[in-house]
PDB file of C-alpha atoms in Angstrom:
ATOM      1  CA  MET A   1     101.056  98.997  83.494  1.00 83.00           C
ATOM      2  CA  LEU A   2     101.701  96.421  86.225  1.00 89.00           C
ATOM      3  CA  SER A   3      98.616  95.099  88.030  1.00 91.00           C
ATOM      4  CA  LYS A   4      98.173  92.694  90.929  1.00 95.00           C
ATOM      5  CA  LEU A   5      95.050  90.654  90.209  1.00 96.00           C
ATOM      6  CA  GLU A   6      93.224  87.927  92.082  1.00 97.00           C
ATOM      7  CA  GLY A   7      92.250  85.321  89.528  1.00 97.00           C
ATOM      8  CA  ILE A   8      91.477  81.742  88.557  1.00 98.00           C
ATOM      9  CA  VAL A   9      93.087  79.871  85.664  1.00 97.00           C
ATOM     10  CA  LEU A  10      90.410  79.046  83.078  1.00 97.00           C
ATOM     11  CA  LYS A  11      92.662  77.755  80.320  1.00 95.00           C
ATOM     12  CA  ASN A  12      96.287  77.279  79.411  1.00 94.00           C
ATOM     13  CA  ARG A  13      97.856  76.189  76.170  1.00 93.00           C
ATOM     14  CA  ALA A  14     101.380  75.768  74.914  1.00 92.00           C
ATOM     15  CA  TYR A  15     102.920  78.602  72.944  1.00 91.00           C
ATOM     16  CA  GLY A  16     106.231  77.697  71.396  1.00 89.00           C
ATOM     17  CA  GLU A  17     108.643  75.396  73.170  1.00 91.00           C
ATOM     18  CA  THR A  18     108.627  76.948  76.632  1.00 93.00           C
ATOM     19  CA  ASN A  19     105.753  79.413  76.953  1.00 94.00           C
ATOM     20  CA  LYS A  20     102.062  79.208  77.826  1.00 95.00           C
ATOM     21  CA  VAL A  21      99.090  81.364  76.989  1.00 96.00           C
ATOM     22  CA  VAL A  22      97.074  81.514  80.211  1.00 96.00           C
ATOM     23  CA  ILE A  23      93.460  82.706  80.381  1.00 97.00           C
ATOM     24  CA  LEU A  24      92.556  84.136  83.772  1.00 97.00           C
ATOM     25  CA  MET A  25      89.186  85.079  85.227  1.00 98.00           C
ATOM     26  CA  THR A  26      90.032  87.952  87.544  1.00 97.00           C
ATOM     27  CA  GLU A  27      87.986  89.966  89.986  1.00 94.00           C
ATOM     28  CA  GLU A  28      89.286  93.347  88.883  1.00 94.00           C
ATOM     29  CA  ALA A  29      89.845  93.039  85.123  1.00 94.00           C
ATOM     30  CA  GLY A  30      87.476  90.266  84.068  1.00 95.00           C
ATOM     31  CA  LYS A  31      88.646  87.542  81.690  1.00 96.00           C
ATOM     32  CA  ILE A  32      92.091  88.276  80.324  1.00 95.00           C
ATOM     33  CA  ALA A  33      94.705  86.511  78.211  1.00 95.00           C
ATOM     34  CA  THR A  34      98.299  86.516  79.438  1.00 95.00           C
ATOM     35  CA  MET A  35     101.623  85.199  78.175  1.00 95.00           C
ATOM     36  CA  ALA A  36     103.510  83.167  80.766  1.00 94.00           C
ATOM     37  CA  ARG A  37     107.046  83.016  79.429  1.00 94.00           C
ATOM     38  CA  GLY A  38     108.965  79.874  80.317  1.00 92.00           C
ATOM     39  CA  ALA A  39     105.986  78.375  82.171  1.00 92.00           C
ATOM     40  CA  LYS A  40     106.309  75.028  80.354  1.00 90.00           C
ATOM     41  CA  LYS A  41     109.658  74.435  82.030  1.00 91.00           C
ATOM     42  CA  PRO A  42     109.241  72.285  85.183  1.00 88.00           C
ATOM     43  CA  SER A  43     111.701  74.554  86.994  1.00 90.00           C
ATOM     44  CA  SER A  44     109.764  77.736  86.170  1.00 92.00           C
ATOM     45  CA  ARG A  45     108.247  79.634  89.078  1.00 92.00           C
ATOM     46  CA  LEU A  46     105.144  79.976  86.874  1.00 93.00           C
ATOM     47  CA  ALA A  47     104.743  76.245  86.153  1.00 92.00           C
ATOM     48  CA  GLY A  48     102.558  75.427  89.149  1.00 92.00           C
ATOM     49  CA  VAL A  49     100.539  78.618  89.390  1.00 95.00           C
ATOM     50  CA  THR A  50      99.422  78.387  85.748  1.00 95.00           C
ATOM     51  CA  GLN A  51      97.778  74.976  86.172  1.00 95.00           C
ATOM     52  CA  LEU A  52      94.055  74.746  85.363  1.00 95.00           C
ATOM     53  CA  PHE A  53      91.693  75.639  88.274  1.00 97.00           C
ATOM     54  CA  THR A  54      94.427  77.389  90.298  1.00 97.00           C
ATOM     55  CA  HIS A  55      93.145  80.303  92.377  1.00 97.00           C
ATOM     56  CA  GLY A  56      95.860  82.834  93.083  1.00 96.00           C
ATOM     57  CA  ASN A  57      97.244  86.344  93.050  1.00 97.00           C
ATOM     58  CA  PHE A  58      98.873  87.260  89.751  1.00 96.00           C
ATOM     59  CA  LEU A  59     101.153  90.104  88.729  1.00 96.00           C
ATOM     60  CA  VAL A  60     100.337  91.057  85.132  1.00 95.00           C
ATOM     61  CA  ALA A  61     102.048  93.598  82.909  1.00 94.00           C
ATOM     62  CA  LYS A  62      99.259  94.907  80.728  1.00 84.00           C
ATOM     63  CA  GLY A  63      99.688  97.061  77.651  1.00 75.00           C
ATOM     64  CA  LYS A  64      98.095  96.824  74.239  1.00 77.00           C
ATOM     65  CA  GLY A  65      96.965  93.309  73.394  1.00 79.00           C
ATOM     66  CA  MET A  66      97.919  90.321  75.512  1.00 87.00           C
ATOM     67  CA  GLY A  67      99.371  90.939  78.960  1.00 90.00           C
ATOM     68  CA  THR A  68     102.467  89.254  80.351  1.00 94.00           C
ATOM     69  CA  LEU A  69     102.221  87.147  83.498  1.00 95.00           C
ATOM     70  CA  GLN A  70     105.200  88.186  85.601  1.00 94.00           C
ATOM     71  CA  GLN A  71     104.543  86.438  88.899  1.00 94.00           C
ATOM     72  CA  GLY A  72     101.942  84.287  90.589  1.00 94.00           C
ATOM     73  CA  GLU A  73     101.219  83.040  94.078  1.00 95.00           C
ATOM     74  CA  ALA A  74      98.656  80.297  94.609  1.00 95.00           C
ATOM     75  CA  ILE A  75      95.878  80.832  97.136  1.00 96.00           C
ATOM     76  CA  SER A  76      94.580  77.335  96.371  1.00 95.00           C
ATOM     77  CA  SER A  77      95.818  74.825  93.824  1.00 93.00           C
ATOM     78  CA  MET A  78      92.498  72.934  94.102  1.00 96.00           C
ATOM     79  CA  ARG A  79      94.278  69.650  94.839  1.00 94.00           C
ATOM     80  CA  HIS A  80      91.069  67.625  95.300  1.00 96.00           C
ATOM     81  CA  ILE A  81      89.706  68.858  91.965  1.00 97.00           C
ATOM     82  CA  GLN A  82      93.009  68.009  90.296  1.00 94.00           C
ATOM     83  CA  GLN A  83      93.021  64.455  91.675  1.00 94.00           C
ATOM     84  CA  ASP A  84      89.353  63.372  91.677  1.00 95.00           C
ATOM     85  CA  ILE A  85      87.954  62.560  88.243  1.00 94.00           C
ATOM     86  CA  ILE A  86      84.344  63.472  89.086  1.00 94.00           C
ATOM     87  CA  ALA A  87      85.376  66.748  90.702  1.00 96.00           C
ATOM     88  CA  THR A  88      87.558  67.467  87.652  1.00 96.00           C
ATOM     89  CA  ALA A  89      84.655  66.811  85.281  1.00 96.00           C
ATOM     90  CA  TYR A  90      82.214  69.174  86.981  1.00 97.00           C
ATOM     91  CA  ALA A  91      84.841  71.847  87.693  1.00 97.00           C
ATOM     92  CA  SER A  92      85.757  71.740  83.982  1.00 97.00           C
ATOM     93  CA  TYR A  93      82.095  72.212  83.096  1.00 97.00           C
ATOM     94  CA  VAL A  94      81.770  75.184  85.455  1.00 98.00           C
ATOM     95  CA  ILE A  95      84.882  76.774  83.957  1.00 98.00           C
ATOM     96  CA  GLU A  96      83.664  76.195  80.394  1.00 97.00           C
ATOM     97  CA  ILE A  97      80.353  77.931  81.132  1.00 97.00           C
ATOM     98  CA  VAL A  98      82.164  80.992  82.490  1.00 97.00           C
ATOM     99  CA  ASP A  99      84.721  81.015  79.680  1.00 97.00           C
ATOM    100  CA  ARG A 100      82.058  80.759  76.969  1.00 96.00           C
ATOM    101  CA  LEU A 101      79.710  83.385  78.393  1.00 97.00           C
ATOM    102  CA  VAL A 102      82.013  86.102  79.704  1.00 96.00           C
ATOM    103  CA  GLU A 103      83.513  88.642  77.304  1.00 95.00           C
ATOM    104  CA  ASN A 104      87.230  89.385  77.341  1.00 93.00           C
ATOM    105  CA  ASP A 105      88.543  92.411  79.246  1.00 91.00           C
ATOM    106  CA  LYS A 106      85.186  93.253  80.809  1.00 94.00           C
ATOM    107  CA  PRO A 107      85.094  93.303  84.629  1.00 95.00           C
ATOM    108  CA  GLU A 108      82.473  90.897  85.999  1.00 96.00           C
ATOM    109  CA  PRO A 109      83.184  90.678  89.742  1.00 96.00           C
ATOM    110  CA  GLY A 110      79.923  88.836  90.367  1.00 96.00           C
ATOM    111  CA  VAL A 111      80.940  86.066  87.959  1.00 97.00           C
ATOM    112  CA  PHE A 112      84.403  85.870  89.504  1.00 97.00           C
ATOM    113  CA  HIS A 113      82.886  85.382  92.973  1.00 97.00           C
ATOM    114  CA  LEU A 114      80.453  82.779  91.615  1.00 97.00           C
ATOM    115  CA  LEU A 115      83.308  80.863  90.004  1.00 98.00           C
ATOM    116  CA  ARG A 116      85.466  81.074  93.118  1.00 97.00           C
ATOM    117  CA  GLN A 117      82.638  79.891  95.356  1.00 96.00           C
ATOM    118  CA  ALA A 118      81.739  77.049  92.991  1.00 97.00           C
ATOM    119  CA  LEU A 119      85.285  75.722  92.670  1.00 97.00           C
ATOM    120  CA  GLN A 120      85.927  76.051  96.400  1.00 96.00           C
ATOM    121  CA  ALA A 121      82.709  74.161  97.180  1.00 95.00           C
ATOM    122  CA  ILE A 122      83.733  71.331  94.836  1.00 96.00           C
ATOM    123  CA  GLU A 123      87.233  71.392  96.348  1.00 96.00           C
ATOM    124  CA  ASP A 124      85.691  71.101  99.827  1.00 95.00           C
ATOM    125  CA  GLY A 125      83.817  67.960  98.828  1.00 93.00           C
ATOM    126  CA  TYR A 126      80.330  69.334  98.241  1.00 94.00           C
ATOM    127  CA  ASP A 127      78.179  67.623  95.606  1.00 94.00           C
ATOM    128  CA  PRO A 128      79.788  68.812  92.333  1.00 95.00           C
ATOM    129  CA  GLU A 129      76.651  68.104  90.300  1.00 94.00           C
ATOM    130  CA  ALA A 130      74.555  70.335  92.557  1.00 94.00           C
ATOM    131  CA  ILE A 131      77.235  73.040  92.455  1.00 95.00           C
ATOM    132  CA  SER A 132      77.218  72.952  88.641  1.00 96.00           C
ATOM    133  CA  LEU A 133      73.450  73.505  88.735  1.00 96.00           C
ATOM    134  CA  PHE A 134      73.980  76.716  90.702  1.00 96.00           C
ATOM    135  CA  VAL A 135      76.369  77.954  88.029  1.00 97.00           C
ATOM    136  CA  GLU A 136      74.092  76.923  85.151  1.00 97.00           C
ATOM    137  CA  TRP A 137      71.108  78.810  86.544  1.00 97.00           C
ATOM    138  CA  LYS A 138      73.059  81.862  87.713  1.00 97.00           C
ATOM    139  CA  MET A 139      74.838  82.297  84.360  1.00 97.00           C
ATOM    140  CA  LEU A 140      71.630  82.187  82.309  1.00 96.00           C
ATOM    141  CA  PRO A 141      71.318  86.009  82.082  1.00 95.00           C
ATOM    142  CA  PHE A 142      74.643  86.065  80.203  1.00 96.00           C
ATOM    143  CA  THR A 143      72.957  84.083  77.419  1.00 95.00           C
ATOM    144  CA  GLY A 144      70.279  86.751  77.105  1.00 93.00           C
ATOM    145  CA  VAL A 145      67.675  84.561  78.825  1.00 93.00           C
ATOM    146  CA  GLN A 146      66.236  85.786  82.121  1.00 93.00           C
ATOM    147  CA  PRO A 147      63.468  83.399  83.199  1.00 95.00           C
ATOM    148  CA  THR A 148      60.631  84.647  85.364  1.00 97.00           C
ATOM    149  CA  LEU A 149      60.970  82.623  88.566  1.00 97.00           C
ATOM    150  CA  SER A 150      59.649  84.864  91.338  1.00 95.00           C
ATOM    151  CA  HIS A 151      56.032  84.894  90.105  1.00 97.00           C
ATOM    152  CA  CYS A 152      53.787  83.721  87.280  1.00 97.00           C
ATOM    153  CA  ALA A 153      55.149  84.897  83.941  1.00 97.00           C
ATOM    154  CA  CYS A 154      51.611  85.489  82.705  1.00 97.00           C
ATOM    155  CA  CYS A 155      49.546  86.967  85.558  1.00 96.00           C
ATOM    156  CA  SER A 156      52.276  87.725  88.158  1.00 97.00           C
ATOM    157  CA  ALA A 157      50.614  85.550  90.815  1.00 96.00           C
ATOM    158  CA  VAL A 158      52.917  84.379  93.596  1.00 95.00           C
ATOM    159  CA  GLU A 159      50.671  81.711  95.119  1.00 94.00           C
ATOM    160  CA  GLY A 160      49.218  78.477  93.824  1.00 92.00           C
ATOM    161  CA  GLU A 161      50.477  75.446  91.944  1.00 96.00           C
ATOM    162  CA  PHE A 162      53.263  76.204  89.463  1.00 97.00           C
ATOM    163  CA  ALA A 163      54.782  74.706  86.335  1.00 97.00           C
ATOM    164  CA  PHE A 164      57.694  75.653  84.091  1.00 98.00           C
ATOM    165  CA  SER A 165      56.948  76.926  80.597  1.00 97.00           C
ATOM    166  CA  PHE A 166      59.647  77.296  77.962  1.00 96.00           C
ATOM    167  CA  SER A 167      57.334  79.237  75.678  1.00 95.00           C
ATOM    168  CA  GLN A 168      56.355  81.728  78.408  1.00 96.00           C
ATOM    169  CA  GLY A 169      59.888  82.028  79.751  1.00 94.00           C
ATOM    170  CA  GLY A 170      59.468  80.884  83.326  1.00 96.00           C
ATOM    171  CA  PHE A 171      56.907  79.790  85.887  1.00 97.00           C
ATOM    172  CA  LEU A 172      53.169  79.649  85.214  1.00 97.00           C
ATOM    173  CA  CYS A 173      50.604  79.382  87.981  1.00 97.00           C
ATOM    174  CA  HIS A 174      47.751  76.869  87.711  1.00 97.00           C
ATOM    175  CA  ARG A 175      45.396  79.626  86.537  1.00 97.00           C
ATOM    176  CA  CYS A 176      47.574  80.136  83.461  1.00 97.00           C
ATOM    177  CA  PHE A 177      48.438  76.547  82.542  1.00 97.00           C
ATOM    178  CA  TYR A 178      46.212  76.895  79.467  1.00 96.00           C
ATOM    179  CA  GLN A 179      48.807  79.273  77.982  1.00 96.00           C
ATOM    180  CA  ASP A 180      51.165  76.366  77.254  1.00 96.00           C
ATOM    181  CA  PRO A 181      50.118  72.765  76.510  1.00 95.00           C
ATOM    182  CA  TYR A 182      53.715  71.611  77.140  1.00 96.00           C
ATOM    183  CA  ILE A 183      54.216  72.847  80.695  1.00 96.00           C
ATOM    184  CA  ILE A 184      56.417  70.899  83.098  1.00 97.00           C
ATOM    185  CA  ARG A 185      54.590  70.588  86.403  1.00 96.00           C
ATOM    186  CA  LEU A 186      56.643  71.265  89.515  1.00 97.00           C
ATOM    187  CA  THR A 187      56.387  70.023  93.066  1.00 95.00           C
ATOM    188  CA  PRO A 188      56.804  72.647  95.824  1.00 95.00           C
ATOM    189  CA  THR A 189      60.312  71.264  96.466  1.00 94.00           C
ATOM    190  CA  GLN A 190      61.315  71.536  92.809  1.00 95.00           C
ATOM    191  CA  LEU A 191      59.936  75.080  92.666  1.00 96.00           C
ATOM    192  CA  LYS A 192      61.931  76.052  95.770  1.00 95.00           C
ATOM    193  CA  LEU A 193      65.131  74.465  94.466  1.00 95.00           C
ATOM    194  CA  ILE A 194      65.005  76.197  91.078  1.00 96.00           C
ATOM    195  CA  ARG A 195      64.521  79.560  92.779  1.00 96.00           C
ATOM    196  CA  MET A 196      67.379  78.766  95.147  1.00 95.00           C
ATOM    197  CA  PHE A 197      69.736  77.811  92.319  1.00 96.00           C
ATOM    198  CA  TYR A 198      68.936  81.051  90.514  1.00 96.00           C
ATOM    199  CA  THR A 199      69.023  83.529  93.400  1.00 94.00           C
ATOM    200  CA  THR A 200      70.923  82.221  96.433  1.00 93.00           C
ATOM    201  CA  PRO A 201      74.721  82.566  96.699  1.00 91.00           C
ATOM    202  CA  ILE A 202      76.504  79.226  96.860  1.00 92.00           C
ATOM    203  CA  ASP A 203      78.300  80.089 100.091  1.00 87.00           C
ATOM    204  CA  GLN A 204      74.964  80.582 101.886  1.00 87.00           C
ATOM    205  CA  ILE A 205      73.667  77.080 101.208  1.00 83.00           C
ATOM    206  CA  GLY A 206      75.795  74.631 103.167  1.00 74.00           C
ATOM    207  CA  ASN A 207      76.140  70.993 102.179  1.00 76.00           C
ATOM    208  CA  LEU A 208      73.037  70.440 100.068  1.00 80.00           C
ATOM    209  CA  THR A 209      72.215  66.812  99.294  1.00 84.00           C
ATOM    210  CA  LEU A 210      69.681  65.966  96.619  1.00 90.00           C
ATOM    211  CA  LYS A 211      68.205  62.857  95.095  1.00 91.00           C
ATOM    212  CA  LYS A 212      69.726  61.924  91.769  1.00 91.00           C
ATOM    213  CA  GLU A 213      66.361  62.135  90.038  1.00 93.00           C
ATOM    214  CA  THR A 214      65.735  65.614  91.468  1.00 94.00           C
ATOM    215  CA  LYS A 215      69.033  66.885  90.071  1.00 93.00           C
ATOM    216  CA  ARG A 216      68.347  65.229  86.729  1.00 93.00           C
ATOM    217  CA  PHE A 217      64.866  66.791  86.514  1.00 96.00           C
ATOM    218  CA  ILE A 218      66.131  70.314  87.218  1.00 96.00           C
ATOM    219  CA  LYS A 219      69.205  69.819  85.016  1.00 95.00           C
ATOM    220  CA  ASN A 220      66.993  68.839  82.064  1.00 95.00           C
ATOM    221  CA  ILE A 221      65.107  72.124  82.336  1.00 97.00           C
ATOM    222  CA  VAL A 222      68.173  74.360  82.439  1.00 96.00           C
ATOM    223  CA  SER A 223      69.973  72.301  79.770  1.00 95.00           C
ATOM    224  CA  THR A 224      67.005  72.743  77.433  1.00 95.00           C
ATOM    225  CA  ILE A 225      67.142  76.504  77.951  1.00 95.00           C
ATOM    226  CA  TYR A 226      70.842  76.583  77.069  1.00 95.00           C
ATOM    227  CA  GLU A 227      70.609  74.254  74.098  1.00 93.00           C
ATOM    228  CA  GLU A 228      67.246  75.150  72.571  1.00 91.00           C
ATOM    229  CA  GLN A 229      66.807  78.812  73.479  1.00 88.00           C
ATOM    230  CA  SER A 230      70.431  79.944  73.570  1.00 88.00           C
ATOM    231  CA  GLY A 231      71.911  77.485  71.076  1.00 89.00           C
ATOM    232  CA  MET A 232      74.776  76.654  73.424  1.00 92.00           C
ATOM    233  CA  ARG A 233      76.296  73.203  73.915  1.00 92.00           C
ATOM    234  CA  PHE A 234      79.275  72.491  76.125  1.00 93.00           C
ATOM    235  CA  LYS A 235      81.993  69.974  75.271  1.00 92.00           C
ATOM    236  CA  SER A 236      82.745  69.168  78.907  1.00 93.00           C
ATOM    237  CA  LYS A 237      79.222  67.777  79.344  1.00 91.00           C
ATOM    238  CA  ASN A 238      80.171  64.899  77.042  1.00 89.00           C
ATOM    239  CA  PHE A 239      82.813  63.771  79.537  1.00 89.00           C
ATOM    240  CA  ILE A 240      80.281  63.949  82.384  1.00 91.00           C
ATOM    241  CA  THR A 241      77.892  61.808  80.324  1.00 87.00           C
ATOM    242  CA  GLN A 242      80.633  59.237  79.808  1.00 87.00           C
ATOM    243  CA  LEU A 243      81.305  59.129  83.544  1.00 85.00           C
ATOM    244  CA  GLU A 244      77.612  58.652  84.294  1.00 82.00           C
ATOM    245  CA  ARG A 245      77.693  55.576  82.073  1.00 82.00           C
ATOM    246  CA  THR A 246      80.514  54.111  84.181  1.00 79.00           C
ATOM    247  CA  PRO A 247      78.756  53.059  87.412  1.00 65.00           C
ATOM    248  CA  LEU A 248      81.929  51.979  89.213  1.00 61.00           C
ATOM    249  CA  LEU A 249      83.356  55.472  88.774  1.00 58.00           C
ATOM    250  CA  PHE A 250      80.260  57.551  89.238  1.00 55.00           C
ATOM    251  CA  GLY A 251      77.879  55.588  91.416  1.00 54.00           C
ATOM    252  CA  ASP A 252      74.647  56.963  92.826  1.00 49.00           C
ATOM    253  CA  LYS A 253      75.334  58.494  96.209  1.00 46.00           C
ATOM    254  CA  ALA A 254      72.418  60.888  96.243  1.00 42.00           C
ATOM    255  CA  GLU A 255      70.355  61.239  99.377  1.00 43.00           C
ATOM    256  CA  GLU A 256      67.085  62.835 100.356  1.00 41.00           C
ATOM    257  CA  GLU A 257      66.752  66.609 100.053  1.00 44.00           C
ATOM    258  CA  GLU A 258      67.576  68.455 103.219  1.00 42.00           C
TER     259      GLU A 258
END
């Protein structure tokens, strides 16, 4: 069966002397593996469209097992992501999260749109660290963890001072702080940002600028959930850590929250 699919290249790897196995995240079919025959040849019409991060329309012949990538037409080759090392690092992290958490051959149009919006925002020059936070929080349900962020996880209150509790699985209001001696107290801004990362579509935000310490604070919470509660660690984060230790490359360009 021949299908035209809108997709994004998550992975590619050499197969034999001239072929590639290409993993696509598609809107219609979910995450699929395809064989791109001859794609390693520079002259192949599939060489460019099978590059990592490419967003395009793909013609896939699908039968039993792995499909065959017949044609591809790029919608965006994500040139900025390809050429900017910081953009590459965070885009790689976003792609790894999606690749690790999404099952093969299971349509997940919401995840496809999240991935497309995230990569396009990074491509357009938005803060890649902030964009990766959106993806981290929004993909949490795929780990089996669904934190309570709209109200107190204990008494369901929606007003008052709030903190984050790992043991209670979300926000606690000040009346319930006694439930967890290890709560992480939150400012109103931090509370608002965490809810925004979890619930608001990326394309509805605009160019969000955050202080470096604000991003680090919120990142530590979501990273702890992934690593301690879900047991998941991502290889691409190691590269980001290395970049952060290279001030001339990374810098600190964060501004006040808007």
